[in-house]
Amino acid sequence: MWTKRVLYGLVGLYMTISICQSSYFLARKRSKNHNNFFDYCFCVTNSSFALSWIQEDITEKLDCVSKYIPEQADGERNYDIKDDEITRKYFMKDPWRLQTSMQSNFNHPILDERWEAMNVIKTEYVERSFEKVKYQHFQNIVLKKESFDIPLSIRIEKEGHIFLCDGEYPPISRCYWFMLQSFSGMGSAIRKCEKGHIPSEPGKLPQTSCNEQGVYKIHTIVPTFLSNKMWSHFVVSKHRNVLKFSQFSDQKEKLIMEWKDYDIPIDVTHIIVHSKENSGLWKIHNFEFLYADAASSEVNLGPPIFSDTFVCISMYVTMCPSCKLVLSLEDGQHVLKTEEFELKHAGWDQIKIMTENANTSNAIKLLVTTKSSDPKPYWAIDKVRLCRKKEFRMLKSRTWASCQLISDSEQVTDVKGPSQPNLNSKCPEDTIGEFCVPCLWMSITCYNLKVCKERKCVCSAGYLGSDCYQFCPRKTYGHGCQKQCTNCKYDCNGVTGTCPGGCRENYYGEKCDIPPATFANPPEITEISYTEATVRVSNFQLENSVSYPIAQYYTVQYKTAEASDINWRNVNDRYHKFNTTGIFKILNLTLGTQYLVQSVIMEPNGKWNINDHLKVNNFATRCDEISEDDINIETSKTTARIYLSEGTTLTCKSHFITLDEEGAAGFSNRSGTFLTKLLPYKSYKVIVRGIQKTYEKKFATDEKAPTVVLSLTGTAASATTVDLKWTEPLSLNGVFKHYVVEYQHVSYRGCNFFSVESPTKFRRETENTSVTITELIPYSTYEFTVFALNTNFSGPPFSKITTTASSEEIQPEELLNFVQIAVYAFNGEDGDSAQQMTTSPLDVPKLSDDPEFVISNGLLKILVLPNKVRGYTHTYQLLVLRSDKQSNLELYPNLQEYELKNLKVIVECDLSQIPETLEIYVGSLQQQPSCKDKDNSSLKAEITGNITIVLQNFFKNECRTTIYTYNPVEKMKRVVVNPNYYWPPVLLILVLVVTFFVL
């Protein structure tokens, strides 16, 4: 009998037709035994699709059937239709009978949980030549129809071969040969081979007929439809003389190859598989089910069900398009539930019927009714079982492997990827997966679990890290370690959040998340005055009282509602017995102020149980409304005090708020409200709020000194004028009056280097930001100062040093009357010092006119008219030179500079006392008193060659020279002017200035 003693009352999704979301996950738990690590792997799904382990090594078989979780309770049993003869008698009732899928006309691919129990055939490739080729025959499948469809699942990389033969062994049978991704994976083919033409030994080629009949398909993309990483699903079809090979995906068949046999078709009876170059796994979708092809009414299928109020029956069904299946649950007296099902597509579906109105005292029967208007109806039922509201299926393995959900999408999941914190889970800490599967159902704890879906992994509650070996940080727990366990006395369990070390004071429960017992209602406010309030406690209902010791005493506490007030004060030192009404009078309150009150229970240790869960009441003391005349405002330059007039002691406390001003600050005390950081001479308004009225008051701050003027510049327009410009201050801080410009002469920049003693300060006033100052001393330093004035204050000064331009340059002739100038420097302590220098250069000696040359009595007389030199001179002389190899110029070294080395001085004249006309004789010893013969004795009266006249002006170490050369015969002359150093007036001024600063 079907019995059901224990049912799990978990909230789940009621499903009728199981079009399930294909959701599943893979969990790995790593354990350690004798210093060795080993893995437990769990593949769990909430869908009806099959599950399969996938190992990288396809040669190692790892296949099993999933089981439902939670597991059945003791005494609970599910009966499969094919379990035994006793069970079969409950299901094999007219018109229902057993049939295999190969015998039916609707052999659809099966991808649900029944796929897991189908037989697996493994094919291996034989390389040794002395062995026979291994052909694997599906012994339980015998084909006896001319037309058929064979659904199958394959795991192989390439070179998979299917034979449809009229015998069990292909080499001695006539066969249709399906070559799947053969020819090194580059193509597939359908071949028809006669008996004896299929090789039995490895390396042998097929005979002639296999190469002459059939079809070949080239694969442009490799790999195509086969894979050794997952199961793929196909359909091999033969409909009379047409053969097809199709892939099954998304509930549709995609044709890969098709060939029509125009010769005598083979009478196929067996299906054989074989692999070449690699191993493969094969499953033929062949199974038994209940089948009916006639309508019937209320056939009782299955044994009686004994259960509590909830009953759920699940089964897989398929039927013709116009067929209907009606399921009813009855307890012998009442119909508990009736549902009608029909399918809109070919294939199998899971359906469920459930009720929560079962009577536990009566047996429940399942009644099945079939309806159809189709001339050839059919119905099929399989896998009838009891189900639960919330259930899952699980594969378990102690060997690591990937897991595939055998669905149309062919999903494969492994645990190789790094895990991330599970930040979005809303499941309890003792569950895993997006559908919150309890770890207890999997017979494990939730510690150290890595949970993966496809290639995204997360850790179970309490763990972090790429492989989920890292514990949650202290004081955190749960999925992604996002929850806080702040009420634990010490640390908490990172998975569950429980507190093994106990709770903080006043907290209870395994997680210390039960707050302390508090009054369910706050104290009652019974009376309020200006400075007093009366509070009454009469309701002693508690919250969380189950976990709290019996309360004995209580009291009332109060504080202002200001956020800065954090201290609760007892109303008085008295406390009342619990369950005894108490009247508490609060004194000395501030009028017009908000207060909070709460009732507090005394702990058994004598401490008051103050916590954040206490119920609070509030009240406000009374006060009189203010009037506008009571508001006073005192101002200064940057502050304002707002206060009420004296005699308003019972007036309500008001709030003063500045409007539209950034940067303003304020504070309050007994003297009023103070606004600070205001701007001078600026209008403001404040809002004064009373209990019912609001007033707007305007005021202005006082004047303040203007700020300093900006960007003062001075430009010398001429030797006696300067243009001043500036920018107005950032703030005048009052009513603008004018600008004041002050200036004074500081020092001379020219020959008088002394600073001006007690200079006169001049003053100008202007309303503009520019002014021109005139009548200044040329080439002098002036200090200019500018500041702004408002009606009461003057701003800080801004000073600028500016120099006037120099006068016109001094001409050289203006300096000739000055011989020397002395420059003095005085340091204030060590006396003064002086430096003398010549201010005007030596004058250049010149002839007033060309000399006259007279030859008489063999003598040469030269009449010379020299100019007087200006300025100071020490020696002024004239030399007459003539060609001579024996030059005596060593007596006149200055002449070396003028390339007169081969000339000889014959006459030297002192021009200190110059006559109007100087007569010089050449070749005679008779000279005027001012001239001397240097060497005339060897001269002859004949005049040949040139005569050179040199004028020289000496003073100290300086000399000015002029040279004239004449040919007495031709009366020709040549004048050479000495290019020696010459001091222009500008250079003289520069020397004076430099000397001044050096000293």
mmCIF file of N, CA and C in Angstrom, residues 714-783:
data_model
loop_
_atom_site.group_PDB
_atom_site.id
_atom_site.type_symbol
_atom_site.label_atom_id
_atom_site.label_comp_id
_atom_site.label_asym_id
_atom_site.label_seq_id
_atom_site.Cartn_x
_atom_site.Cartn_y
_atom_site.Cartn_z
ATOM 1 N N GLY A 714 52.182 102.343 -11.271
ATOM 2 C CA GLY A 714 52.636 103.684 -11.585
ATOM 3 C C GLY A 714 53.513 103.684 -12.802
ATOM 4 N N THR A 715 53.215 104.585 -13.745
ATOM 5 C CA THR A 715 53.964 104.635 -14.991
ATOM 6 C C THR A 715 54.457 106.064 -15.207
ATOM 7 N N ALA A 716 55.786 106.238 -15.440
ATOM 8 C CA ALA A 716 56.355 107.570 -15.685
ATOM 9 C C ALA A 716 55.962 108.029 -17.069
ATOM 10 N N ALA A 717 55.097 109.047 -17.126
ATOM 11 C CA ALA A 717 54.656 109.560 -18.418
ATOM 12 C C ALA A 717 55.695 110.503 -19.014
ATOM 13 N N SER A 718 56.448 111.213 -18.146
ATOM 14 C CA SER A 718 57.520 112.120 -18.596
ATOM 15 C C SER A 718 58.479 112.288 -17.428
ATOM 16 N N ALA A 719 59.413 113.276 -17.571
ATOM 17 C CA ALA A 719 60.377 113.507 -16.498
ATOM 18 C C ALA A 719 59.731 114.106 -15.260
ATOM 19 N N THR A 720 58.521 114.651 -15.424
ATOM 20 C CA THR A 720 57.898 115.349 -14.275
ATOM 21 C C THR A 720 56.492 114.865 -13.990
ATOM 22 N N THR A 721 55.996 113.791 -14.654
ATOM 23 C CA THR A 721 54.620 113.294 -14.423
ATOM 24 C C THR A 721 54.632 111.775 -14.301
ATOM 25 N N VAL A 722 53.658 111.241 -13.492
ATOM 26 C CA VAL A 722 53.468 109.798 -13.291
ATOM 27 C C VAL A 722 51.967 109.517 -13.362
ATOM 28 N N ASP A 723 51.571 108.475 -14.118
ATOM 29 C CA ASP A 723 50.176 108.028 -14.201
ATOM 30 C C ASP A 723 49.965 106.874 -13.210
ATOM 31 N N LEU A 724 48.998 107.012 -12.293
ATOM 32 C CA LEU A 724 48.651 105.975 -11.311
ATOM 33 C C LEU A 724 47.311 105.342 -11.690
ATOM 34 N N LYS A 725 47.233 104.002 -11.582
ATOM 35 C CA LYS A 725 45.991 103.260 -11.813
ATOM 36 C C LYS A 725 45.853 102.176 -10.748
ATOM 37 N N TRP A 726 44.603 101.850 -10.368
ATOM 38 C CA TRP A 726 44.352 100.781 -9.398
ATOM 39 C C TRP A 726 42.958 100.210 -9.627
ATOM 40 N N THR A 727 42.677 99.105 -8.931
ATOM 41 C CA THR A 727 41.365 98.455 -8.990
ATOM 42 C C THR A 727 40.652 98.659 -7.666
ATOM 43 N N GLU A 728 39.331 98.841 -7.729
ATOM 44 C CA GLU A 728 38.574 99.124 -6.515
ATOM 45 C C GLU A 728 38.649 97.960 -5.535
ATOM 46 N N PRO A 729 38.471 98.195 -4.251
ATOM 47 C CA PRO A 729 38.559 97.121 -3.247
ATOM 48 C C PRO A 729 37.484 96.054 -3.478
ATOM 49 N N LEU A 730 37.746 94.875 -2.943
ATOM 50 C CA LEU A 730 36.748 93.809 -3.024
ATOM 51 C C LEU A 730 35.462 94.210 -2.329
ATOM 52 N N SER A 731 35.578 94.931 -1.226
ATOM 53 C CA SER A 731 34.390 95.369 -0.506
ATOM 54 C C SER A 731 34.648 96.736 0.103
ATOM 55 N N LEU A 732 33.700 97.653 -0.130
ATOM 56 C CA LEU A 732 33.808 98.976 0.469
ATOM 57 C C LEU A 732 33.278 98.989 1.895
ATOM 58 N N ASN A 733 32.473 97.956 2.248
ATOM 59 C CA ASN A 733 31.954 97.795 3.615
ATOM 60 C C ASN A 733 31.260 99.070 4.126
ATOM 61 N N GLY A 734 30.640 99.817 3.242
ATOM 62 C CA GLY A 734 29.928 101.033 3.618
ATOM 63 C C GLY A 734 29.645 101.878 2.398
ATOM 64 N N VAL A 735 29.254 103.144 2.647
ATOM 65 C CA VAL A 735 28.962 104.064 1.553
ATOM 66 C C VAL A 735 30.271 104.689 1.083
ATOM 67 N N PHE A 736 30.586 104.527 -0.183
ATOM 68 C CA PHE A 736 31.847 105.006 -0.737
ATOM 69 C C PHE A 736 31.893 106.529 -0.717
ATOM 70 N N LYS A 737 33.078 107.090 -0.306
ATOM 71 C CA LYS A 737 33.278 108.536 -0.271
ATOM 72 C C LYS A 737 34.245 108.948 -1.376
ATOM 73 N N HIS A 738 35.521 108.550 -1.300
ATOM 74 C CA HIS A 738 36.497 108.822 -2.339
ATOM 75 C C HIS A 738 37.780 108.040 -2.042
ATOM 76 N N TYR A 739 38.739 108.174 -2.970
ATOM 77 C CA TYR A 739 40.065 107.602 -2.794
ATOM 78 C C TYR A 739 41.033 108.717 -2.403
ATOM 79 N N VAL A 740 42.009 108.420 -1.589
ATOM 80 C CA VAL A 740 43.061 109.352 -1.209
ATOM 81 C C VAL A 740 44.380 108.863 -1.807
ATOM 82 N N VAL A 741 45.078 109.811 -2.512
ATOM 83 C CA VAL A 741 46.379 109.500 -3.095
ATOM 84 C C VAL A 741 47.414 110.387 -2.394
ATOM 85 N N GLU A 742 48.390 109.776 -1.710
ATOM 86 C CA GLU A 742 49.468 110.488 -1.038
ATOM 87 C C GLU A 742 50.792 110.120 -1.701
ATOM 88 N N TYR A 743 51.686 111.153 -1.862
ATOM 89 C CA TYR A 743 52.977 110.863 -2.482
ATOM 90 C C TYR A 743 54.036 111.804 -1.918
ATOM 91 N N GLN A 744 55.297 111.347 -1.962
ATOM 92 C CA GLN A 744 56.404 112.141 -1.439
ATOM 93 C C GLN A 744 57.679 111.761 -2.185
ATOM 94 N N HIS A 745 58.626 112.780 -2.242
ATOM 95 C CA HIS A 745 59.904 112.593 -2.914
ATOM 96 C C HIS A 745 60.823 111.786 -1.990
ATOM 97 N N VAL A 746 61.340 110.634 -2.474
ATOM 98 C CA VAL A 746 62.165 109.762 -1.636
ATOM 99 C C VAL A 746 63.654 110.020 -1.873
ATOM 100 N N SER A 747 64.096 110.035 -3.123
ATOM 101 C CA SER A 747 65.522 110.212 -3.403
ATOM 102 C C SER A 747 65.706 110.624 -4.844
ATOM 103 N N TYR A 748 67.009 111.143 -5.133
ATOM 104 C CA TYR A 748 67.383 111.498 -6.488
ATOM 105 C C TYR A 748 68.068 110.301 -7.132
ATOM 106 N N ARG A 749 67.802 110.106 -8.377
ATOM 107 C CA ARG A 749 68.440 109.014 -9.113
ATOM 108 C C ARG A 749 69.638 109.505 -9.897
ATOM 109 N N GLY A 750 69.925 110.874 -9.942
ATOM 110 C CA GLY A 750 71.014 111.419 -10.737
ATOM 111 C C GLY A 750 72.248 111.708 -9.901
ATOM 112 N N CYS A 751 72.915 112.898 -10.107
ATOM 113 C CA CYS A 751 74.195 113.182 -9.466
ATOM 114 C C CYS A 751 74.059 113.406 -7.974
ATOM 115 N N ASN A 752 72.926 113.926 -7.523
ATOM 116 C CA ASN A 752 72.738 114.098 -6.077
ATOM 117 C C ASN A 752 72.153 112.806 -5.530
ATOM 118 N N PHE A 753 73.013 111.938 -4.962
ATOM 119 C CA PHE A 753 72.577 110.603 -4.555
ATOM 120 C C PHE A 753 71.958 110.576 -3.185
ATOM 121 N N PHE A 754 71.988 111.682 -2.449
ATOM 122 C CA PHE A 754 71.459 111.653 -1.083
ATOM 123 C C PHE A 754 69.945 111.525 -1.085
ATOM 124 N N SER A 755 69.409 110.739 -0.074
ATOM 125 C CA SER A 755 67.964 110.689 0.127
ATOM 126 C C SER A 755 67.486 112.044 0.611
ATOM 127 N N VAL A 756 66.198 112.285 0.305
ATOM 128 C CA VAL A 756 65.615 113.577 0.681
ATOM 129 C C VAL A 756 65.274 113.543 2.164
ATOM 130 N N GLU A 757 65.793 114.467 2.903
ATOM 131 C CA GLU A 757 65.497 114.531 4.335
ATOM 132 C C GLU A 757 64.198 115.298 4.559
ATOM 133 N N SER A 758 63.339 114.697 5.439
ATOM 134 C CA SER A 758 62.040 115.303 5.789
ATOM 135 C C SER A 758 61.288 115.725 4.539
ATOM 136 N N PRO A 759 60.958 114.717 3.675
ATOM 137 C CA PRO A 759 60.274 115.096 2.431
ATOM 138 C C PRO A 759 58.852 115.588 2.710
ATOM 139 N N THR A 760 58.395 116.414 1.838
ATOM 140 C CA THR A 760 57.034 116.939 1.945
ATOM 141 C C THR A 760 56.059 115.913 1.371
ATOM 142 N N LYS A 761 54.973 115.604 2.106
ATOM 143 C CA LYS A 761 53.966 114.643 1.659
ATOM 144 C C LYS A 761 52.817 115.417 1.010
ATOM 145 N N PHE A 762 52.503 115.081 -0.189
ATOM 146 C CA PHE A 762 51.425 115.725 -0.934
ATOM 147 C C PHE A 762 50.197 114.813 -0.913
ATOM 148 N N ARG A 763 48.999 115.324 -1.082
ATOM 149 C CA ARG A 763 47.742 114.570 -0.967
ATOM 150 C C ARG A 763 46.802 114.998 -2.089
ATOM 151 N N ARG A 764 46.178 113.986 -2.714
ATOM 152 C CA ARG A 764 45.159 114.231 -3.729
ATOM 153 C C ARG A 764 43.941 113.368 -3.401
ATOM 154 N N GLU A 765 42.757 113.810 -3.749
ATOM 155 C CA GLU A 765 41.517 113.050 -3.560
ATOM 156 C C GLU A 765 40.828 112.905 -4.909
ATOM 157 N N THR A 766 40.267 111.699 -5.114
ATOM 158 C CA THR A 766 39.594 111.434 -6.390
ATOM 159 C C THR A 766 38.555 110.341 -6.194
ATOM 160 N N GLU A 767 37.532 110.339 -7.020
ATOM 161 C CA GLU A 767 36.517 109.292 -7.011
ATOM 162 C C GLU A 767 36.773 108.260 -8.105
ATOM 163 N N ASN A 768 37.783 108.528 -8.920
ATOM 164 C CA ASN A 768 38.126 107.603 -9.994
ATOM 165 C C ASN A 768 39.205 106.635 -9.524
ATOM 166 N N THR A 769 39.469 105.641 -10.351
ATOM 167 C CA THR A 769 40.507 104.656 -10.027
ATOM 168 C C THR A 769 41.783 104.921 -10.808
ATOM 169 N N SER A 770 41.989 106.183 -11.202
ATOM 170 C CA SER A 770 43.238 106.560 -11.867
ATOM 171 C C SER A 770 43.453 108.059 -11.649
ATOM 172 N N VAL A 771 44.735 108.513 -11.684
ATOM 173 C CA VAL A 771 45.077 109.922 -11.502
ATOM 174 C C VAL A 771 46.464 110.148 -12.084
ATOM 175 N N THR A 772 46.703 111.410 -12.549
ATOM 176 C CA THR A 772 48.015 111.788 -13.070
ATOM 177 C C THR A 772 48.649 112.805 -12.118
ATOM 178 N N ILE A 773 49.841 112.509 -11.625
ATOM 179 C CA ILE A 773 50.565 113.383 -10.700
ATOM 180 C C ILE A 773 51.594 114.172 -11.509
ATOM 181 N N THR A 774 51.604 115.530 -11.381
ATOM 182 C CA THR A 774 52.494 116.399 -12.178
ATOM 183 C C THR A 774 53.476 117.143 -11.274
ATOM 184 N N GLU A 775 54.344 117.957 -11.918
ATOM 185 C CA GLU A 775 55.325 118.814 -11.251
ATOM 186 C C GLU A 775 56.256 118.006 -10.346
ATOM 187 N N LEU A 776 56.692 116.884 -10.840
ATOM 188 C CA LEU A 776 57.633 116.044 -10.113
ATOM 189 C C LEU A 776 59.055 116.356 -10.544
ATOM 190 N N ILE A 777 60.047 115.947 -9.773
ATOM 191 C CA ILE A 777 61.459 116.172 -10.067
ATOM 192 C C ILE A 777 61.935 115.094 -11.031
ATOM 193 N N PRO A 778 62.627 115.458 -12.096
ATOM 194 C CA PRO A 778 63.065 114.440 -13.059
ATOM 195 C C PRO A 778 64.024 113.432 -12.408
ATOM 196 N N TYR A 779 63.993 112.271 -12.945
ATOM 197 C CA TYR A 779 64.877 111.154 -12.577
ATOM 198 C C TYR A 779 65.016 111.037 -11.054
ATOM 199 N N SER A 780 63.826 110.922 -10.378
ATOM 200 C CA SER A 780 63.780 110.827 -8.921
ATOM 201 C C SER A 780 62.824 109.713 -8.510
ATOM 202 N N THR A 781 63.002 109.200 -7.287
ATOM 203 C CA THR A 781 62.170 108.130 -6.748
ATOM 204 C C THR A 781 61.079 108.735 -5.877
ATOM 205 N N TYR A 782 59.819 108.313 -6.131
ATOM 206 C CA TYR A 782 58.670 108.777 -5.364
ATOM 207 C C TYR A 782 57.926 107.565 -4.783
ATOM 208 N N GLU A 783 57.343 107.759 -3.626
ATOM 209 C CA GLU A 783 56.471 106.746 -3.020
ATOM 210 C C GLU A 783 55.035 107.243 -3.122
#
